[in-house]
mmCIF file of C-alpha atoms in Angstrom:
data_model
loop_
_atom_site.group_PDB
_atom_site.id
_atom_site.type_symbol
_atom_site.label_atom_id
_atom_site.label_comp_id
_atom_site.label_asym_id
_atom_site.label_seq_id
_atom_site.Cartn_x
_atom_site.Cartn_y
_atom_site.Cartn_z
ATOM 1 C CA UNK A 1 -46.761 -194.434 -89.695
ATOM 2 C CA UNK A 2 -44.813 -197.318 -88.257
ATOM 3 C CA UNK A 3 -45.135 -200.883 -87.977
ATOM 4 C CA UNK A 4 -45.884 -201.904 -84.031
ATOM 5 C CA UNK A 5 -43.954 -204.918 -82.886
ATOM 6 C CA UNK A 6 -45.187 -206.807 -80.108
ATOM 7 C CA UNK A 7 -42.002 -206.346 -77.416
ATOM 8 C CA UNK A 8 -42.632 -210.258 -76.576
ATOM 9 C CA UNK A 9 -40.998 -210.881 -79.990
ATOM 10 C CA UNK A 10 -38.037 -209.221 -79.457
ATOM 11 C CA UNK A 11 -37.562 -211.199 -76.138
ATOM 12 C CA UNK A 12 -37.988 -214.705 -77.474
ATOM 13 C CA UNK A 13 -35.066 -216.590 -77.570
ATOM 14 C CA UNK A 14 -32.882 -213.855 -75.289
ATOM 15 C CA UNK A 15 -34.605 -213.891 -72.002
ATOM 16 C CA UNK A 16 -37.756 -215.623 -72.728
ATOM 17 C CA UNK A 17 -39.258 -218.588 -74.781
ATOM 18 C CA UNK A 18 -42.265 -219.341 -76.818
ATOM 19 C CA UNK A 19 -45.595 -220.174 -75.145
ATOM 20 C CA UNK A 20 -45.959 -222.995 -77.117
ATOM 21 C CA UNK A 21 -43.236 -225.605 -78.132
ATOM 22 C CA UNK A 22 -44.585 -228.253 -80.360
ATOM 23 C CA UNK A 23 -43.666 -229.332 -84.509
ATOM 24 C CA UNK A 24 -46.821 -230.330 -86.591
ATOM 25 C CA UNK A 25 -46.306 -231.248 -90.286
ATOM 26 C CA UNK A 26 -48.910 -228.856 -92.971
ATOM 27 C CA UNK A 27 -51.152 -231.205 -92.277
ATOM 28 C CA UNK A 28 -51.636 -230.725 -89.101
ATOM 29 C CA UNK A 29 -50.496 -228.061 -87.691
ATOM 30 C CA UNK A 30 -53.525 -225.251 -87.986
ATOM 31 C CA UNK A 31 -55.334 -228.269 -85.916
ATOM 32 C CA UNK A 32 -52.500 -228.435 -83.326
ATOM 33 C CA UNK A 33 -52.581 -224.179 -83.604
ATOM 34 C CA UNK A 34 -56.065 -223.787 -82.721
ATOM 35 C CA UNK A 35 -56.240 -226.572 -80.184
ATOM 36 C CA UNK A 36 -53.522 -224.641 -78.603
ATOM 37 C CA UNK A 37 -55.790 -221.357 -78.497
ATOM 38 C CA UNK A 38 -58.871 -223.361 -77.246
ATOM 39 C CA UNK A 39 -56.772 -224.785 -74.562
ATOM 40 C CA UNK A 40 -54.783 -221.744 -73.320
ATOM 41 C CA UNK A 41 -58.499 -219.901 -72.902
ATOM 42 C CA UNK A 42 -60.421 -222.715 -71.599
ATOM 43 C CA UNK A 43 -57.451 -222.553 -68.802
ATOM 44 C CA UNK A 44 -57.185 -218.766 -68.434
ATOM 45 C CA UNK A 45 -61.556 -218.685 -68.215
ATOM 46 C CA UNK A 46 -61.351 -221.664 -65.633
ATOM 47 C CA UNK A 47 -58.714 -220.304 -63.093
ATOM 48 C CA UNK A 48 -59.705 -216.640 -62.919
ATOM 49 C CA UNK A 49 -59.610 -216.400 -59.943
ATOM 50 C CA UNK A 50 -56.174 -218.354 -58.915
ATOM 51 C CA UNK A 51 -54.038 -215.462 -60.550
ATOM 52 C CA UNK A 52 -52.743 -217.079 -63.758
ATOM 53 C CA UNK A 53 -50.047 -215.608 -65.330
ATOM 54 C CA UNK A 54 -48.410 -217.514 -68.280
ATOM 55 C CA UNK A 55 -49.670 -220.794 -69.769
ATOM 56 C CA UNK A 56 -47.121 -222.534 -71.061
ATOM 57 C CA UNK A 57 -47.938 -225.869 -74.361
ATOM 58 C CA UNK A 58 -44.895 -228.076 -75.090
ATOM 59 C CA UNK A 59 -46.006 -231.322 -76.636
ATOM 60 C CA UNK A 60 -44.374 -234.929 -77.747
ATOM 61 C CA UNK A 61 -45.638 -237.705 -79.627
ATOM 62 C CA UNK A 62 -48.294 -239.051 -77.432
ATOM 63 C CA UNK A 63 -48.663 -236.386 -74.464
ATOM 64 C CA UNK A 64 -49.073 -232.767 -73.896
ATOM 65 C CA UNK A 65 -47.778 -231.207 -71.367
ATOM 66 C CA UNK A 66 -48.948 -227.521 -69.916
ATOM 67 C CA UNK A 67 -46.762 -225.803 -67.117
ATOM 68 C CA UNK A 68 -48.674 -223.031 -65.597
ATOM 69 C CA UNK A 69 -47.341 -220.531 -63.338
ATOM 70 C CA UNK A 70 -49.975 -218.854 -60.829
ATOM 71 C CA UNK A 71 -49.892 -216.697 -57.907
ATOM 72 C CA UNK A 72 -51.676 -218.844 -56.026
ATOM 73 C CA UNK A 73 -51.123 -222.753 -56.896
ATOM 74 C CA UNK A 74 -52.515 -224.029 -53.624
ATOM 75 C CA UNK A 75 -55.279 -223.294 -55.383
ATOM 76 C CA UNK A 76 -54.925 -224.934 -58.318
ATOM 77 C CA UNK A 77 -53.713 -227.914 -56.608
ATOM 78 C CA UNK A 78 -56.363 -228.602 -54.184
ATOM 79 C CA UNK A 79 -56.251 -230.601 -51.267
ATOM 80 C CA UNK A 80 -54.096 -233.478 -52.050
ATOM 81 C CA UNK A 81 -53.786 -232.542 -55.587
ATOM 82 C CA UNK A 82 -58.027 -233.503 -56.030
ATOM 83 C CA UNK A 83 -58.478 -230.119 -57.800
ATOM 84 C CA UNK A 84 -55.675 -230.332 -60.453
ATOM 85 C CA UNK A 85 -57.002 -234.501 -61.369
ATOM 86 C CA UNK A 86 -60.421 -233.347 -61.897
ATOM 87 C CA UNK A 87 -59.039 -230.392 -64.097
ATOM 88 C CA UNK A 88 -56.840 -232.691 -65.964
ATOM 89 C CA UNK A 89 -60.084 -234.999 -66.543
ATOM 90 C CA UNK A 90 -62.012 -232.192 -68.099
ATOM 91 C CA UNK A 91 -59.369 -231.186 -70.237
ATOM 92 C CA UNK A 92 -58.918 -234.843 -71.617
ATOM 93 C CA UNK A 93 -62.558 -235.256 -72.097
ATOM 94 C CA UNK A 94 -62.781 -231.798 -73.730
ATOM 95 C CA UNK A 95 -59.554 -232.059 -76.456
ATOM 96 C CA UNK A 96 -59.190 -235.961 -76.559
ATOM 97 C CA UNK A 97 -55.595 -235.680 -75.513
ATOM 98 C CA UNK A 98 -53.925 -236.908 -72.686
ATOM 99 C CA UNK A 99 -52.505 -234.591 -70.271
ATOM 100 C CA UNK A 100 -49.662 -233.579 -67.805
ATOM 101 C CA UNK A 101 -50.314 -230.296 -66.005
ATOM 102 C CA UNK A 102 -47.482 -228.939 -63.880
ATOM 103 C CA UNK A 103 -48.225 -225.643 -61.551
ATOM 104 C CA UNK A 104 -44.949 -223.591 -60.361
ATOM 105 C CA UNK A 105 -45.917 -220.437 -58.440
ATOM 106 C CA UNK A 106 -44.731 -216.950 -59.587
ATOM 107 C CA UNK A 107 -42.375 -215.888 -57.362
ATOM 108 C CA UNK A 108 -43.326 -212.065 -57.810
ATOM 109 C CA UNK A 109 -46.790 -211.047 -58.416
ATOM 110 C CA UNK A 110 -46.076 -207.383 -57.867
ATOM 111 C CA UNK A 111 -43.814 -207.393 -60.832
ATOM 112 C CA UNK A 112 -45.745 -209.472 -63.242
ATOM 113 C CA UNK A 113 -47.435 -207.079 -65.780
ATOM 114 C CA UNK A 114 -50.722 -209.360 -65.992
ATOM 115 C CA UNK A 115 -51.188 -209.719 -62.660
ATOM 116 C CA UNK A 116 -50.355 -206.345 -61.360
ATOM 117 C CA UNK A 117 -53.280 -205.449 -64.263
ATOM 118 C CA UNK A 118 -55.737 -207.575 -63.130
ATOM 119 C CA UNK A 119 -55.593 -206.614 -59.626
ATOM 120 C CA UNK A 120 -55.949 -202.928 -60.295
ATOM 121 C CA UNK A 121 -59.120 -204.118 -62.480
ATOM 122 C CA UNK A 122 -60.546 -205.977 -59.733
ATOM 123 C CA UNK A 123 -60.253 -203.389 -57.285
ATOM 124 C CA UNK A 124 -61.902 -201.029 -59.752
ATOM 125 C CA UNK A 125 -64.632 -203.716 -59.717
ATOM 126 C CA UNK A 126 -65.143 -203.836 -56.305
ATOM 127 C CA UNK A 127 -65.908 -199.607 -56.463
ATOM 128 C CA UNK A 128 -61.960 -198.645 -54.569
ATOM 129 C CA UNK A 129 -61.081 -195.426 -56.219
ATOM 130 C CA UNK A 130 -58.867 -195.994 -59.492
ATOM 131 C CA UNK A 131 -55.931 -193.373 -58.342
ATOM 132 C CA UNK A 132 -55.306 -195.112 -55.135
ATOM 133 C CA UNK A 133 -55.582 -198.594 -56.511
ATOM 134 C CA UNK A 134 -52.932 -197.393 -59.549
ATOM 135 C CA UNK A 135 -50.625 -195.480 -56.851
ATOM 136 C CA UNK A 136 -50.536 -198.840 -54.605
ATOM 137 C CA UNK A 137 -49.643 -200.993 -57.019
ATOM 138 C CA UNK A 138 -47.082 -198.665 -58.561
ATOM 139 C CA UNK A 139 -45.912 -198.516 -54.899
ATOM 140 C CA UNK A 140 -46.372 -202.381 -54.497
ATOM 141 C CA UNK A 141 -44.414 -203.008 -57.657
ATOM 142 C CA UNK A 142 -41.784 -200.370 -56.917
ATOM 143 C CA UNK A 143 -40.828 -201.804 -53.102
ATOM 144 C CA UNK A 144 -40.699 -205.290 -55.223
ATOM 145 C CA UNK A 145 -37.771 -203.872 -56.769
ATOM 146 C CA UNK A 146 -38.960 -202.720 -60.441
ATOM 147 C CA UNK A 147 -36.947 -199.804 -62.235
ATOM 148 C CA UNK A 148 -40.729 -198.465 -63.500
ATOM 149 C CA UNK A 149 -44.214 -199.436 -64.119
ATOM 150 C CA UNK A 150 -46.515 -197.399 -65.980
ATOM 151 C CA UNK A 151 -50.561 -198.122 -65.461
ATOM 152 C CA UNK A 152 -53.090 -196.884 -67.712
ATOM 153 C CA UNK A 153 -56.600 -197.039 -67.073
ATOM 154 C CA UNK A 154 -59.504 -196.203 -69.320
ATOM 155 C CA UNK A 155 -63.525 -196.465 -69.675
ATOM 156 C CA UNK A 156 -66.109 -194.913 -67.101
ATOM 157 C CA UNK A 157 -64.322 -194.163 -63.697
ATOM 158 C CA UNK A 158 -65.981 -193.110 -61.204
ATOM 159 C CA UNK A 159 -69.526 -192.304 -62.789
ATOM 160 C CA UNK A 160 -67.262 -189.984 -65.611
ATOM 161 C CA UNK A 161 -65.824 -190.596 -68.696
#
């Protein structure tokens, strides 16, 4: 049997970069690695709802900054930008750092992979039969102009297995 390779890898560097762009000595760097974890799910658990797809760490000498690209930044934002200073608060109180956050919106939804999956699991949620919310987003994702999409859903449908 084969080795699996994660097709992000193959990507990086090409037509993507790393989620995380930082340089730690030995020292420190499983700190700075797992401060990076806590921080990416203590954002993805906290903005659920505003349809977060990538959370991206770059850090300097005295400042990290996180760019994170949503579906729905308004959101995020806030009136005036009062939600986004009270999230940046938290996160300072919580890691001890201090913070810029920037938000840039995703300029397709319906052909991000994360989000098109988390709106087919939400629907599911919410009881809307699994083959019509699959076929609408394949049809979403299609009229969005992807060349394929391919949506695989598991677990207890519909009271069967």
């Amino acid at each position: 049997m084969g080795q699996k390779v994660n097709p992000k890898i193959q990507r990086i560097g090409i037509i993507r970069g790393w989620d995380s762009s930082w340089y730690a000595n030995k020292k420190r760097y499983t700190q700075t690695f797992h401060q990076d974890l806590e921080i990416r799910e203590y954002i993805l658990k906290n903005l659920k709802e505003c349809g977060v797809s990538r959370v991206q760490i770059l850090r300097n000498a005295n400042e990290t900054i996180i760019n994170i690209y949503s579906s729905k930044p308004g959101v995020i934002i806030g009136r005036q930008g009062e939600d986004i200073d009270k999230f940046r608060d938290e996160l300072e109180k919580k890691f001890g750092n201090r913070f810029q956050l920037n938000v840039s919106e995703v300029q397709a939804p319906d052909l991000d992979a994360l989000l098109v999956g988390e709106s087919v699991a939400k629907q599911i949620e919410r009881r809307i039969s699994y083959r019509r919310a699959a076929k609408m987003a394949v049809q979403k994702a299609i009229d969005g102009g992807a060349k394929g999409i391919k949506i695989l859903v598991a677990g207890r449908l519909n009271g069967v297995e």
